[in-house]
Coordinates of C-alpha atoms in Angstrom, one line a residue:
M1 CA 2.9 -20.4 -21.2
T2 CA 0.3 -17.9 -19.8
R3 CA 1.3 -16.3 -16.5
N4 CA -1.7 -16.4 -14.2
G5 CA -2.3 -14.0 -11.3
D6 CA 0.7 -12.2 -9.8
V7 CA -1.5 -9.1 -9.5
S8 CA -1.6 -8.0 -13.1
F9 CA 0.3 -7.7 -16.4
W10 CA 0.5 -3.9 -15.9
W11 CA 2.6 -4.3 -12.7
R12 CA 4.7 -7.2 -14.3
Q13 CA 5.5 -4.9 -17.2
I14 CA 6.9 -2.0 -15.2
G15 CA 7.9 -3.8 -12.1
R16 CA 6.4 -3.4 -8.6
P17 CA 7.5 -0.2 -6.8
A18 CA 10.0 -0.4 -4.0
P19 CA 8.2 -1.2 -0.8
R20 CA 7.2 1.7 1.4
G21 CA 7.5 1.2 5.2
P22 CA 4.5 0.2 7.3
L23 CA 3.1 2.2 10.2
S24 CA 5.4 1.8 13.2
G25 CA 3.0 2.3 16.1
D26 CA 0.2 4.8 17.0
L27 CA -0.1 8.0 15.0
Q28 CA -1.8 11.4 15.3
T29 CA -2.6 13.2 12.1
D30 CA -5.1 15.6 10.6
V31 CA -6.5 13.4 7.9
A32 CA -6.3 9.6 7.6
I33 CA -7.1 8.0 4.3
V34 CA -7.7 4.2 4.1
G35 CA -6.7 2.8 0.8
A36 CA -3.8 3.8 -1.6
G37 CA -5.6 3.3 -4.9
Y38 CA -6.8 6.0 -7.2
T39 CA -9.5 7.4 -4.8
G40 CA -7.2 7.7 -1.8
L41 CA -4.3 9.1 -3.8
W42 CA -6.3 11.6 -5.8
T43 CA -7.9 12.8 -2.5
A44 CA -4.5 13.2 -0.9
Y45 CA -3.1 14.9 -4.0
Y46 CA -5.8 17.6 -4.1
L47 CA -6.0 18.1 -0.3
K48 CA -2.3 18.7 0.0
K49 CA -2.4 21.1 -2.9
A50 CA -5.3 23.0 -1.2
A51 CA -3.9 22.9 2.3
P52 CA -0.1 22.4 2.3
D53 CA 0.2 22.4 6.1
M54 CA -2.4 19.6 6.5
R55 CA -0.9 16.4 7.9
I56 CA -2.2 13.5 5.7
A57 CA -1.5 9.8 6.2
V58 CA -2.6 7.1 3.6
L59 CA -2.9 3.6 5.0
E60 CA -2.5 0.6 2.6
S61 CA -2.8 -3.1 3.3
R62 CA -0.5 -4.2 0.5
F63 CA 1.1 -1.5 -1.8
A64 CA -0.1 1.6 -3.5
G65 CA -2.1 0.4 -6.6
F66 CA -2.4 -3.2 -5.5
G67 CA -6.2 -3.3 -6.0
A68 CA -8.4 -2.3 -9.0
S69 CA -6.2 0.8 -9.7
G70 CA -3.4 -1.5 -10.9
R71 CA -5.5 -4.2 -12.5
N72 CA -8.2 -2.4 -14.6
G73 CA -8.8 -2.2 -18.3
G74 CA -7.3 1.3 -18.6
W75 CA -10.5 3.2 -19.7
L76 CA -10.4 6.8 -18.7
T77 CA -14.0 7.4 -19.8
N78 CA -16.9 9.7 -18.9
S79 CA -19.4 7.0 -18.0
V80 CA -21.7 8.0 -15.1
T81 CA -22.2 4.9 -13.0
G82 CA -25.9 4.0 -12.9
G83 CA -26.8 6.4 -15.7
L84 CA -28.0 10.0 -15.8
A85 CA -31.7 9.3 -15.5
Q86 CA -31.3 8.1 -11.9
Y87 CA -30.8 11.7 -10.7
V88 CA -33.8 13.3 -12.4
P89 CA -36.6 12.4 -10.0
K90 CA -34.8 13.8 -7.0
H91 CA -32.5 16.5 -8.4
G92 CA -33.8 17.4 -11.8
K93 CA -32.4 17.1 -15.3
Q94 CA -30.0 20.0 -15.0
A95 CA -28.3 18.3 -12.0
A96 CA -27.9 15.1 -14.1
I97 CA -26.4 17.2 -16.9
A98 CA -24.0 18.8 -14.5
Q99 CA -22.9 15.3 -13.4
Q100 CA -22.1 14.3 -17.0
E101 CA -20.2 17.5 -17.7
A102 CA -18.2 17.0 -14.5
M103 CA -17.2 13.6 -15.7
N104 CA -16.2 14.9 -19.1
R105 CA -13.9 17.5 -17.4
S106 CA -12.5 14.8 -15.2
V107 CA -11.2 12.9 -18.2
D108 CA -9.2 16.0 -19.2
E109 CA -8.2 16.7 -15.6
V110 CA -6.5 13.4 -15.3
I111 CA -4.6 14.0 -18.5
R112 CA -3.7 17.5 -17.4
V113 CA -2.3 16.3 -14.0
A114 CA -0.4 13.5 -15.7
G115 CA 1.3 16.0 -17.9
E116 CA 2.0 18.5 -15.1
E117 CA 3.4 15.7 -12.9
R118 CA 5.3 14.1 -15.8
I119 CA 3.5 10.8 -15.3
D120 CA 4.0 8.9 -18.6
A121 CA 0.9 6.6 -18.5
D122 CA 0.6 5.8 -22.2
I123 CA -2.4 8.1 -22.5
R124 CA -4.1 8.2 -25.9
K125 CA -7.4 10.0 -26.1
G126 CA -9.1 8.2 -29.0
G127 CA -12.6 8.0 -27.7
E128 CA -14.7 5.0 -26.8
L129 CA -16.2 2.6 -29.4
T130 CA -18.9 0.1 -28.5
V131 CA -19.9 -2.3 -31.3
A132 CA -22.8 -4.6 -32.1
Y133 CA -22.2 -7.8 -34.0
T134 CA -25.6 -9.5 -33.6
P135 CA -29.1 -8.1 -34.5
A136 CA -30.0 -8.2 -30.8
Q137 CA -27.0 -6.2 -29.9
A138 CA -27.7 -3.7 -32.7
K139 CA -31.2 -3.1 -31.2
R140 CA -29.7 -2.4 -27.8
L141 CA -27.1 -0.1 -29.3
E142 CA -29.8 1.9 -31.1
A143 CA -31.9 2.1 -28.0
N144 CA -28.8 3.3 -26.0
F145 CA -28.1 5.9 -28.6
A146 CA -31.7 7.2 -28.5
A147 CA -31.5 7.4 -24.7
Q148 CA -28.2 9.4 -24.8
R149 CA -28.4 11.7 -27.8
D150 CA -30.6 14.3 -26.2
W151 CA -28.4 14.6 -23.1
P152 CA -25.9 17.5 -23.4
G153 CA -22.3 16.2 -22.8
T154 CA -22.8 12.6 -23.9
D155 CA -21.7 13.6 -27.5
V156 CA -22.5 10.1 -28.9
K157 CA -22.4 9.3 -32.5
L158 CA -24.2 6.4 -34.2
L159 CA -21.9 4.7 -36.7
S160 CA -22.7 2.4 -39.6
A161 CA -21.0 -0.9 -40.0
S162 CA -18.4 0.5 -42.3
E163 CA -17.8 3.6 -40.1
S164 CA -17.3 1.5 -37.0
S165 CA -15.0 -1.0 -38.8
A166 CA -12.9 1.9 -40.1
R167 CA -12.1 2.7 -36.5
V168 CA -11.6 -0.9 -35.3
G169 CA -12.1 -3.9 -37.6
V170 CA -14.2 -6.2 -35.4
A171 CA -15.4 -9.2 -37.3
G172 CA -19.1 -9.0 -38.3
T173 CA -19.7 -5.5 -37.0
L174 CA -23.3 -4.3 -37.7
S175 CA -23.1 -0.9 -36.1
G176 CA -21.1 1.2 -33.5
L177 CA -21.6 3.9 -30.9
W178 CA -18.7 6.3 -30.4
H179 CA -18.0 9.3 -28.2
P180 CA -14.8 11.4 -27.8
H181 CA -14.6 11.6 -24.0
C182 CA -12.3 8.6 -23.3
A183 CA -8.6 7.9 -23.3
R184 CA -6.7 4.7 -23.0
I185 CA -4.2 4.6 -20.2
H186 CA -1.7 2.2 -18.6
P187 CA -3.2 1.7 -15.1
A188 CA -0.1 0.8 -13.1
K189 CA 1.9 3.6 -14.7
L190 CA -0.8 6.1 -13.7
V191 CA -1.2 4.9 -10.1
A192 CA 2.6 4.5 -9.5
G193 CA 3.2 8.1 -10.8
L194 CA 0.4 9.5 -8.8
A195 CA 1.7 7.8 -5.6
Q196 CA 5.1 9.3 -6.2
A197 CA 3.6 12.8 -6.7
V198 CA 1.6 12.5 -3.6
E199 CA 4.6 11.3 -1.5
A200 CA 6.7 14.1 -3.0
S201 CA 4.1 16.7 -1.8
G202 CA 4.6 15.6 1.8
V203 CA 1.9 13.0 2.3
A204 CA 2.9 9.9 4.3
I205 CA 2.0 6.6 2.6
Y206 CA 2.2 3.5 4.9
E207 CA 2.1 0.2 3.1
D208 CA 1.8 -3.3 4.6
T209 CA -0.6 -1.8 7.1
H210 CA -3.9 -3.7 7.3
V211 CA -6.9 -1.6 8.6
E212 CA -9.3 -3.6 10.6
R213 CA -11.9 -1.0 11.7
I214 CA -12.8 2.6 11.1
Q215 CA -14.6 4.6 13.8
P216 CA -15.0 8.4 14.3
G217 CA -11.6 9.8 15.3
R218 CA -9.7 6.5 15.0
V219 CA -8.5 3.9 12.6
E220 CA -7.5 0.5 14.1
T221 CA -4.7 -1.3 12.2
T222 CA -2.5 -4.3 12.7
R223 CA 0.4 -1.9 13.2
G224 CA -1.1 0.6 15.6
T225 CA -4.0 3.1 16.0
V226 CA -4.2 6.2 13.9
R227 CA -6.2 9.1 15.4
A228 CA -7.5 11.9 13.1
D229 CA -10.4 14.3 13.1
R230 CA -11.1 13.4 9.5
I231 CA -11.0 9.8 8.2
L232 CA -11.8 8.8 4.6
R233 CA -12.5 5.2 3.4
A234 CA -11.3 4.6 -0.1
T235 CA -11.3 0.8 -0.2
E236 CA -13.7 0.1 -3.1
G237 CA -13.8 -3.7 -3.7
F238 CA -12.0 -4.5 -0.5
T239 CA -14.6 -2.7 1.7
A240 CA -16.1 -6.0 2.7
N241 CA -12.9 -6.8 4.6
L242 CA -13.6 -4.0 7.1
K243 CA -15.5 -4.7 10.3
G244 CA -19.1 -3.5 10.0
E245 CA -18.8 -3.0 6.2
H246 CA -19.4 -6.6 5.1
R247 CA -22.7 -5.8 3.3
T248 CA -21.9 -2.2 2.2
W249 CA -20.6 -3.1 -1.3
L250 CA -20.4 -6.4 -3.1
P251 CA -16.9 -7.3 -4.3
M252 CA -17.4 -8.2 -8.0
N253 CA -14.7 -10.0 -9.8
S254 CA -13.5 -9.0 -13.3
S255 CA -10.8 -10.8 -15.4
M256 CA -8.4 -9.9 -18.1
I257 CA -6.0 -11.4 -20.6
V258 CA -3.3 -9.7 -22.6
T259 CA -1.8 -11.0 -25.8
A260 CA 1.8 -11.1 -26.9
P261 CA 2.7 -8.1 -29.2
L262 CA 0.9 -8.4 -32.5
P263 CA 2.7 -7.8 -35.8
A264 CA 2.2 -4.9 -38.2
A265 CA 0.3 -7.0 -40.6
F266 CA -2.4 -7.6 -37.9
W267 CA -2.8 -3.9 -37.3
D268 CA -2.9 -3.2 -41.0
E269 CA -5.9 -5.5 -41.2
V270 CA -7.7 -4.4 -38.0
G271 CA -6.8 -0.7 -37.9
W272 CA -7.3 0.6 -34.4
A273 CA -5.0 3.5 -35.3
E274 CA -6.7 6.0 -32.9
Y275 CA -6.4 3.7 -29.9
D276 CA -10.1 3.8 -29.1
T277 CA -11.2 1.8 -26.1
L278 CA -13.4 -1.0 -27.3
G279 CA -16.6 -2.6 -25.8
D280 CA -19.7 -4.4 -27.0
F281 CA -23.5 -4.6 -26.4
A282 CA -23.6 -8.2 -25.1
H283 CA -25.4 -8.8 -21.8
V284 CA -22.1 -10.0 -20.3
Y285 CA -20.0 -7.3 -21.9
M286 CA -16.3 -7.1 -22.7
Y287 CA -13.8 -4.3 -22.7
A288 CA -10.5 -4.0 -24.4
Q289 CA -7.6 -1.6 -25.4
R290 CA -4.7 -1.6 -27.8
T291 CA -1.6 -1.1 -25.6
E292 CA 1.3 1.1 -26.4
D293 CA 3.5 -1.9 -27.3
D294 CA 0.8 -3.3 -29.7
R295 CA -0.8 -6.0 -27.5
I296 CA -4.6 -6.4 -26.9
A297 CA -5.7 -6.3 -23.3
F298 CA -9.1 -7.9 -23.2
G299 CA -11.4 -8.2 -20.3
G300 CA -14.8 -9.4 -19.0
R301 CA -16.5 -11.1 -16.1
G302 CA -15.2 -14.5 -14.9
V303 CA -16.6 -15.9 -11.7
P304 CA -18.4 -12.7 -10.8
Y305 CA -18.7 -13.2 -7.0
R306 CA -17.4 -15.5 -4.3
Y307 CA -19.7 -16.7 -1.5
G308 CA -19.6 -14.6 1.6
S309 CA -18.0 -11.5 -0.1
R310 CA -14.6 -13.2 -0.1
V311 CA -12.1 -11.0 -1.9
D312 CA -9.6 -12.3 -4.4
M313 CA -6.1 -11.2 -3.4
D314 CA -3.7 -12.9 -5.7
G315 CA -5.3 -12.2 -9.0
R316 CA -5.4 -15.8 -10.2
T317 CA -8.0 -16.4 -12.9
Q318 CA -9.9 -19.7 -13.6
D319 CA -8.8 -21.6 -16.7
V320 CA -12.4 -21.6 -18.0
T321 CA -12.5 -17.8 -17.8
I322 CA -9.2 -17.6 -19.7
R323 CA -10.6 -19.8 -22.4
R324 CA -13.8 -17.8 -22.7
L325 CA -11.9 -14.6 -23.0
R326 CA -9.6 -16.0 -25.6
D327 CA -12.5 -17.4 -27.6
L328 CA -14.2 -14.0 -27.5
L329 CA -11.0 -12.3 -28.6
V330 CA -10.7 -14.6 -31.6
R331 CA -14.4 -14.0 -32.4
F332 CA -13.6 -10.3 -32.5
F333 CA -10.3 -10.6 -34.3
P334 CA -9.9 -13.9 -36.2
A335 CA -6.4 -12.9 -37.3
A336 CA -5.4 -13.2 -33.6
R337 CA -6.2 -16.9 -33.5
D338 CA -2.6 -18.1 -33.2
V339 CA -1.3 -15.3 -30.9
D340 CA 0.0 -16.3 -27.5
I341 CA -1.8 -15.1 -24.3
D342 CA 1.0 -13.7 -22.1
H343 CA -0.8 -13.0 -18.9
A344 CA -4.2 -13.5 -17.2
W345 CA -5.4 -11.8 -14.0
S346 CA -8.4 -10.8 -12.0
G347 CA -9.4 -8.1 -9.6
V348 CA -12.4 -6.9 -7.6
L349 CA -14.6 -3.8 -8.0
G350 CA -17.1 -2.4 -5.6
V351 CA -20.8 -2.7 -6.4
P352 CA -23.5 -0.9 -4.4
R353 CA -26.9 -2.4 -4.1
D354 CA -28.3 0.1 -6.6
W355 CA -25.2 0.0 -8.8
S356 CA -24.6 3.7 -8.4
A357 CA -21.5 5.5 -7.2
G358 CA -21.5 8.0 -4.4
V359 CA -19.2 10.4 -2.4
H360 CA -20.0 11.2 1.3
Y361 CA -18.6 13.3 4.1
D362 CA -20.2 13.8 7.6
R363 CA -18.8 16.9 9.3
T364 CA -20.2 15.7 12.6
T365 CA -18.4 12.4 12.7
G366 CA -15.5 13.4 10.4
L367 CA -16.0 10.2 8.4
G368 CA -16.1 10.2 4.6
S369 CA -16.0 7.8 1.7
A370 CA -16.2 7.5 -2.0
G371 CA -16.6 4.5 -4.3
G372 CA -19.0 2.0 -5.7
Y373 CA -17.8 2.7 -9.2
V374 CA -18.8 -0.6 -10.7
G375 CA -15.9 -0.5 -13.1
T376 CA -15.9 3.2 -14.0
G377 CA -13.4 4.3 -11.4
V378 CA -10.4 5.4 -13.5
T379 CA -12.1 8.7 -14.1
T380 CA -14.6 8.8 -11.3
T381 CA -11.9 8.5 -8.6
N382 CA -10.5 11.8 -9.8
L383 CA -13.9 13.5 -9.4
A384 CA -14.2 11.9 -6.0
G385 CA -10.9 13.1 -4.8
R386 CA -11.6 16.7 -5.8
T387 CA -15.1 16.5 -4.3
L388 CA -13.9 15.1 -1.0
T389 CA -11.3 17.9 -0.8
D390 CA -14.0 20.5 -1.1
L391 CA -16.3 18.7 1.4
I392 CA -13.5 18.4 4.0
L393 CA -12.5 22.0 3.6
G394 CA -16.1 23.2 3.9
R395 CA -16.2 24.6 0.4
D396 CA -19.6 25.2 -1.3
S397 CA -18.7 24.4 -4.8
D398 CA -20.1 23.1 -8.1
L399 CA -18.6 19.7 -7.1
T400 CA -20.2 19.5 -3.7
R401 CA -23.6 20.3 -5.3
L402 CA -23.4 17.4 -7.8
P403 CA -26.2 14.9 -7.3
W404 CA -23.9 11.9 -6.5
T405 CA -22.7 13.7 -3.4
S406 CA -24.3 12.1 -0.4
H407 CA -26.1 9.5 -2.6
R408 CA -27.2 6.7 -0.3
T409 CA -28.1 3.1 -1.1
R410 CA -29.3 0.3 1.1
R411 CA -27.0 -2.6 2.1
W412 CA -26.8 -5.9 0.3
E413 CA -28.9 -8.8 1.5
P414 CA -27.3 -11.4 3.8
E415 CA -26.0 -14.7 2.5
P416 CA -27.1 -16.9 0.8
L417 CA -29.4 -14.3 -0.9
R418 CA -26.7 -12.1 -2.4
W419 CA -24.7 -15.1 -3.8
L420 CA -27.9 -16.5 -5.3
A421 CA -28.8 -13.1 -6.8
V422 CA -25.4 -12.6 -8.5
Q423 CA -25.3 -16.2 -9.8
G424 CA -28.8 -15.8 -11.1
I425 CA -28.1 -12.4 -12.8
Y426 CA -25.0 -13.6 -14.7
G427 CA -26.5 -17.1 -15.4
A428 CA -29.4 -15.3 -17.1
Y429 CA -27.2 -13.0 -19.0
R430 CA -24.9 -15.8 -20.3
A431 CA -28.0 -17.8 -21.4
A432 CA -29.4 -14.7 -23.2
D433 CA -26.1 -14.1 -25.0
N434 CA -25.9 -17.7 -26.0
T435 CA -29.5 -17.6 -27.4
E436 CA -28.8 -14.4 -29.3
N437 CA -25.5 -15.7 -30.8
R438 CA -27.3 -18.9 -32.0
S439 CA -30.5 -17.3 -33.3
G440 CA -29.5 -13.8 -34.1
R441 CA -32.7 -12.6 -32.4
P442 CA -33.1 -10.7 -29.2
S443 CA -33.5 -13.0 -26.2
T444 CA -37.0 -13.0 -24.8
S445 CA -35.9 -14.6 -21.5
P446 CA -37.9 -13.2 -18.6
L447 CA -34.9 -14.2 -16.4
A448 CA -32.7 -11.7 -18.2
R449 CA -35.4 -8.9 -17.8
I450 CA -35.6 -9.7 -14.1
A451 CA -31.8 -9.6 -13.9
D452 CA -31.8 -6.1 -15.5
L453 CA -34.1 -4.9 -12.7
V454 CA -32.1 -6.5 -9.9
S455 CA -28.8 -5.3 -11.3
G456 CA -30.0 -1.7 -11.9
R457 CA -29.4 -1.8 -15.7

């Protein structure tokens, strides 16, 4: 029987960490960080390294890694949220290239720190493979390759059907796109190990402490008020729960399933020996990894958004979403037709109105934030943590000069407009994918083209 919800398979596999104590009244500190996911923990890690005497408190509503950091697909990749071209009009091409190169280095920085801190997160740097299995997808793949190949640092390679299948044997593959700047990880192992390293350095992590409001100089929680000159919001998909932040980012749902371990005969047929992360060029795209214990963790969009920016907390996934993901898994790998699905879960990610991530710090108010990763946060959070560290310490560095620093976007529309927009976007995308799968030709749906404009693709 498939387990549904219960946060994620990743936490079920290793066991939830022993609870840390909550805040026990009012507190005065130098830096308060709201959110104990990757962003908050990476920031605390680098701040403490740079300023050992600094008092740092991390405030977490549930437990460290409860949100997207413990539920994601485990892609440590170099993707720049929103694409490189977005930075050219305002900052120039060299700034966009610098952003890409910083992301490439961030992949290796996470791997370096994991080794230094002895965090065994099942890291395998096999690159990222994206496949096309319909003529329409193949056209989008070729266009994507053409758009990326002239950018230094993307390092993309166009693969033939046989070259792509030699890496991962996806049924019906027509072509593939591959780059080396990606590693597969175990999300919960990484966030649990990072939390331990942060705590060992002298940072206080307060769990079961729900933050209600952030203002200059103070954080109001259900357990007391924290006063600090510098306060950082690192709440990603849960940002909508904070007073005054309801329309800042849209909490988008993503869902995953994981199979039972697959036998050697399956891997002999499919390959996947280098542990590439795996995606496709459908409009409603999927993402997958081969786990260290020979399962397939396979994800995609379920019900993408809940009216009123309601945030899913228990991770439970709709039965129809589990069926869709399983059907797509079998379409990719027919030999997995009879395998059991051990666990299904969902989580939320933060989506800005322009679908582009940003990092901010205002020295006047002492307020900072980072996020809006739209699913690329495993790597981007590390870059955010190092950038926030330099901003707080007043360093003029290569990181603080990156174009995503102080990137601003307008707020999402009020309801029911944002609910209608998201339902329209994903309805158009699913219809386009269904048309392409039936006909083999690219969808000419004007609704899909409008959806691309609205979603920032």
